[in-house]
Coordinates of N, CA and C in Angstrom, one line a residue:
M1 N 143.6 -25.5 170.6 CA 142.2 -25.6 170.3 C 141.5 -24.3 170.5
D2 N 140.5 -24.0 169.7 CA 139.7 -22.8 169.8 C 138.3 -23.2 170.1
P3 N 137.6 -22.3 170.8 CA 136.1 -22.5 171.0 C 135.5 -22.6 169.6
L4 N 134.6 -23.5 169.5 CA 133.9 -23.7 168.2 C 132.8 -22.8 168.0
L5 N 132.7 -22.1 166.8 CA 131.6 -21.2 166.5 C 130.6 -22.0 165.8
D6 N 129.3 -21.7 166.1 CA 128.2 -22.3 165.4 C 127.9 -21.5 164.1
P7 N 128.0 -22.2 162.9 CA 127.9 -21.4 161.7 C 126.4 -20.9 161.5
I8 N 125.5 -21.4 162.2 CA 124.1 -21.0 162.0 C 123.8 -19.8 162.8
T9 N 124.2 -19.8 164.1 CA 123.9 -18.7 165.0 C 125.1 -17.7 165.1
G10 N 126.3 -18.1 164.9 CA 127.4 -17.2 165.1 C 127.9 -17.2 166.5
D11 N 127.3 -17.9 167.4 CA 127.6 -18.0 168.8 C 128.6 -19.1 169.1
Y12 N 129.2 -19.2 170.3 CA 130.0 -20.3 170.6 C 129.1 -21.5 170.8
A13 N 129.5 -22.7 170.2 CA 128.7 -23.9 170.2 C 128.9 -24.7 171.5
G14 N 129.9 -24.3 172.4 CA 130.1 -25.1 173.6 C 131.2 -26.0 173.6
G15 N 131.7 -26.4 172.4 CA 132.8 -27.3 172.2 C 134.0 -26.6 171.8
S16 N 135.0 -27.4 171.4 CA 136.2 -26.8 170.9 C 136.6 -27.4 169.6
T17 N 137.5 -26.8 168.8 CA 137.9 -27.4 167.5 C 139.4 -27.2 167.3
D18 N 139.9 -28.1 166.6 CA 141.3 -28.0 166.2 C 141.4 -28.0 164.6
T19 N 140.3 -27.7 164.0 CA 140.2 -27.7 162.5 C 140.1 -26.2 162.1
L20 N 140.0 -26.1 160.8 CA 139.9 -24.7 160.2 C 138.4 -24.2 160.2
A21 N 137.5 -24.8 160.9 CA 136.1 -24.5 160.9 C 135.9 -23.0 161.2
N22 N 136.5 -22.5 162.2 CA 136.3 -21.1 162.6 C 136.9 -20.2 161.6
A23 N 138.1 -20.5 161.1 CA 138.7 -19.7 160.1 C 137.9 -19.6 158.8
V24 N 137.3 -20.7 158.4 CA 136.5 -20.7 157.2 C 135.2 -19.8 157.4
Y25 N 134.6 -20.1 158.6 CA 133.4 -19.3 158.9 C 133.6 -17.8 159.0
L26 N 134.6 -17.4 159.7 CA 134.9 -16.0 159.8 C 135.3 -15.3 158.5
R27 N 136.0 -16.0 157.7 CA 136.4 -15.4 156.4 C 135.2 -15.3 155.4
L28 N 134.2 -16.1 155.5 CA 133.1 -16.1 154.7 C 132.0 -15.1 155.2
M29 N 131.9 -15.0 156.5 CA 130.8 -14.2 157.1 C 131.2 -12.7 157.3
T30 N 132.4 -12.4 157.4 CA 132.9 -11.0 157.6 C 133.0 -10.3 156.3
P31 N 132.3 -9.1 156.2 CA 132.5 -8.4 154.9 C 134.0 -8.0 154.8
L32 N 134.5 -8.0 153.5 CA 135.9 -7.7 153.3 C 136.2 -6.3 153.8
G33 N 137.3 -6.3 154.6 CA 137.7 -5.0 155.1 C 136.9 -4.6 156.4
G34 N 136.1 -5.4 156.9 CA 135.2 -5.1 158.0 C 135.8 -5.3 159.4
W35 N 137.0 -5.9 159.4 CA 137.6 -6.2 160.7 C 138.8 -5.3 160.8
W36 N 138.9 -4.5 161.9 CA 139.9 -3.5 162.1 C 141.3 -4.0 162.1
A37 N 141.5 -5.2 162.7 CA 142.8 -5.7 162.9 C 143.4 -6.3 161.6
D38 N 142.6 -6.7 160.6 CA 143.1 -7.2 159.4 C 142.2 -6.8 158.3
P39 N 142.5 -5.8 157.5 CA 141.6 -5.3 156.4 C 141.5 -6.3 155.3
T40 N 142.4 -7.4 155.2 CA 142.3 -8.3 154.2 C 141.4 -9.5 154.5
L41 N 140.9 -9.6 155.8 CA 140.1 -10.7 156.2 C 138.6 -10.4 155.8
G42 N 138.0 -11.4 155.2 CA 136.6 -11.3 154.9 C 136.3 -11.7 153.4
S43 N 135.1 -11.5 153.0 CA 134.7 -11.9 151.7 C 133.7 -10.8 151.1
R44 N 133.5 -10.9 149.8 CA 132.5 -10.0 149.2 C 131.2 -10.7 149.0
L45 N 130.9 -11.8 149.7 CA 129.7 -12.5 149.5 C 128.5 -11.7 149.9
H46 N 128.6 -10.8 150.9 CA 127.5 -9.9 151.3 C 127.0 -9.0 150.2
E47 N 127.8 -8.8 149.2 CA 127.4 -7.9 148.1 C 126.4 -8.6 147.2
L48 N 126.3 -9.9 147.3 CA 125.4 -10.7 146.4 C 123.9 -10.5 146.9
S49 N 123.7 -10.1 148.1 CA 122.3 -10.0 148.6 C 121.6 -8.8 147.9
R50 N 122.4 -8.0 147.2 CA 121.9 -6.8 146.4 C 121.9 -7.1 144.9
S51 N 122.4 -8.2 144.5 CA 122.5 -8.6 143.1 C 121.3 -9.3 142.6
K52 N 121.0 -9.1 141.3 CA 119.9 -9.8 140.6 C 120.2 -11.2 140.6
D53 N 119.2 -12.1 140.8 CA 119.4 -13.5 140.8 C 119.5 -14.0 139.3
S54 N 120.8 -14.3 138.9 CA 121.0 -14.8 137.6 C 122.1 -15.9 137.7
N55 N 122.3 -16.6 136.6 CA 123.2 -17.7 136.5 C 124.7 -17.3 136.8
R56 N 125.0 -16.1 136.5 CA 126.4 -15.6 136.8 C 126.7 -15.5 138.3
I57 N 125.7 -15.3 139.1 CA 125.8 -15.2 140.5 C 126.5 -16.4 141.1
D58 N 126.2 -17.6 140.6 CA 126.8 -18.8 141.1 C 128.3 -18.8 141.0
L59 N 128.7 -18.4 139.8 CA 130.2 -18.3 139.5 C 130.8 -17.2 140.4
L60 N 130.2 -16.0 140.6 CA 130.7 -15.0 141.4 C 130.8 -15.4 142.9
A61 N 129.8 -16.1 143.4 CA 129.8 -16.6 144.8 C 131.0 -17.5 145.0
C62 N 131.2 -18.4 144.0 CA 132.4 -19.4 144.2 C 133.7 -18.6 144.2
Q63 N 133.8 -17.6 143.3 CA 135.0 -16.8 143.2 C 135.3 -16.0 144.5
Y64 N 134.2 -15.4 145.0 CA 134.3 -14.6 146.2 C 134.7 -15.5 147.4
A65 N 134.2 -16.7 147.5 CA 134.5 -17.6 148.5 C 136.0 -18.1 148.4
E66 N 136.4 -18.4 147.2 CA 137.8 -18.8 147.0 C 138.8 -17.7 147.3
Q67 N 138.5 -16.5 147.0 CA 139.3 -15.3 147.3 C 139.4 -15.1 148.8
A68 N 138.3 -15.3 149.5 CA 138.3 -15.1 151.0 C 139.1 -16.2 151.7
L69 N 139.1 -17.4 151.1 CA 139.8 -18.5 151.7 C 141.3 -18.6 151.3
Q70 N 141.7 -17.8 150.3 CA 143.1 -17.8 149.8 C 144.1 -17.7 150.9
P71 N 143.9 -16.8 151.9 CA 145.0 -16.7 153.0 C 145.2 -18.0 153.7
L72 N 144.3 -19.0 153.7 CA 144.5 -20.3 154.4 C 145.6 -21.1 153.6
L73 N 145.6 -20.9 152.3 CA 146.6 -21.5 151.4 C 147.9 -20.8 151.6
Q74 N 147.9 -19.5 151.6 CA 149.1 -18.7 151.7 C 149.9 -18.9 153.0
D75 N 149.2 -19.1 154.1 CA 149.9 -19.2 155.4 C 150.1 -20.7 155.7
G76 N 149.8 -21.6 154.8 CA 150.2 -23.0 154.9 C 149.2 -23.9 155.8
R77 N 148.1 -23.3 156.2 CA 147.2 -24.1 157.0 C 146.3 -25.1 156.1
A78 N 146.2 -24.8 154.8 CA 145.5 -25.6 153.9 C 146.3 -25.8 152.7
S79 N 146.1 -27.0 152.0 CA 146.9 -27.2 150.8 C 146.0 -27.1 149.6
R80 N 144.6 -27.1 149.8 CA 143.7 -27.0 148.6 C 142.4 -26.5 149.1
V81 N 141.7 -25.7 148.3 CA 140.4 -25.2 148.6 C 139.6 -25.4 147.3
Q82 N 138.4 -26.0 147.4 CA 137.5 -26.1 146.3 C 136.1 -25.7 146.7
V83 N 135.5 -24.9 145.8 CA 134.2 -24.4 146.1 C 133.3 -24.7 145.0
S84 N 132.1 -25.2 145.3 CA 131.0 -25.4 144.3 C 129.7 -24.9 144.8
S85 N 128.8 -24.7 144.0 CA 127.5 -24.1 144.4 C 126.3 -24.9 143.9
Q86 N 125.2 -24.8 144.6 CA 124.0 -25.4 144.1 C 122.8 -24.5 144.6
R87 N 121.8 -24.4 143.7 CA 120.7 -23.6 144.0 C 119.8 -24.3 145.1
Q88 N 119.3 -23.5 146.0 CA 118.4 -24.0 147.1 C 117.0 -23.4 146.9
G89 N 116.8 -22.8 145.7 CA 115.5 -22.2 145.5 C 115.7 -20.8 145.1
S90 N 114.7 -20.0 144.9 CA 114.8 -18.7 144.4 C 115.4 -17.8 145.5
G91 N 116.5 -17.1 145.2 CA 117.1 -16.2 146.1 C 118.1 -16.9 147.1
R92 N 118.3 -18.2 147.0 CA 119.2 -18.9 147.9 C 120.2 -19.7 147.2
L93 N 121.4 -19.7 147.6 CA 122.5 -20.5 147.0 C 123.3 -21.1 148.2
L94 N 123.6 -22.4 148.0 CA 124.4 -23.1 149.0 C 125.8 -23.4 148.4
L95 N 126.8 -22.9 149.1 CA 128.2 -23.2 148.7 C 128.7 -24.4 149.5
N96 N 129.2 -25.3 148.7 CA 129.9 -26.5 149.3 C 131.4 -26.3 149.2
I97 N 132.0 -26.3 150.3 CA 133.4 -26.0 150.4 C 134.2 -27.2 150.9
E98 N 135.3 -27.5 150.2 CA 136.1 -28.6 150.6 C 137.5 -28.0 150.8
V99 N 138.0 -28.2 152.0 CA 139.3 -27.7 152.4 C 140.2 -28.9 152.8
A100 N 141.4 -29.0 152.1 CA 142.3 -30.0 152.5 C 143.4 -29.4 153.4
E101 N 143.3 -29.8 154.7 CA 144.3 -29.3 155.6 C 145.7 -29.8 155.3
T102 N 146.7 -29.1 155.8 CA 148.1 -29.6 155.5 C 148.4 -30.9 156.1
G103 N 147.7 -31.3 157.2 CA 147.9 -32.6 157.8 C 147.3 -33.8 157.0
G104 N 146.5 -33.5 155.9 CA 146.0 -34.5 155.1 C 144.5 -34.7 155.3
H105 N 143.9 -34.1 156.3 CA 142.5 -34.2 156.5 C 141.7 -33.3 155.6
I106 N 140.6 -33.9 155.0 CA 139.8 -33.1 154.1 C 138.5 -32.8 154.9
R107 N 138.2 -31.5 155.0 CA 137.0 -31.0 155.7 C 136.0 -30.4 154.8
H108 N 134.7 -30.7 155.0 CA 133.6 -30.2 154.2 C 132.8 -29.1 155.0
F109 N 132.5 -28.0 154.4 CA 131.7 -27.0 155.0 C 130.7 -26.6 154.0
Q110 N 129.6 -26.1 154.6 CA 128.5 -25.5 153.7 C 128.2 -24.1 154.2
H111 N 127.9 -23.2 153.2 CA 127.6 -21.8 153.6 C 126.5 -21.3 152.7
Q112 N 125.4 -20.8 153.4 CA 124.3 -20.3 152.7 C 124.5 -18.8 152.2
V113 N 124.1 -18.5 151.0 CA 124.2 -17.1 150.5 C 122.9 -16.7 150.0
R114 N 122.5 -15.5 150.5 CA 121.2 -14.9 150.1 C 121.4 -14.0 148.9
I115 N 120.5 -14.2 147.9 CA 120.6 -13.4 146.7 C 119.3 -12.7 146.5
A116 N 119.3 -11.4 146.1 CA 118.1 -10.6 145.9 C 117.2 -11.2 144.9

């Protein structure tokens, strides 16, 4: 079990987790190549905060999230990852992420993305 990270504040939430919650959070929040111990950890989602708000951004955000979560599939901790998006208003996008753990449990996560 790992200490649970709060996805809103980034601090420890006080509990513990045996799910992929921390792995999903860290892979989405860390800029790709931003962690010294693993240059493949992270996502390109931070780049969207400088992008023009258009319909193609939704597709890019889903692709960036799927790429960031691909190592969970490769190392066998997850058997499936699905990402969809929905608009939360001007300049905001909500990613709905479904991860099927290898044990059969399906976990749902949400991740906010800021768009310029």
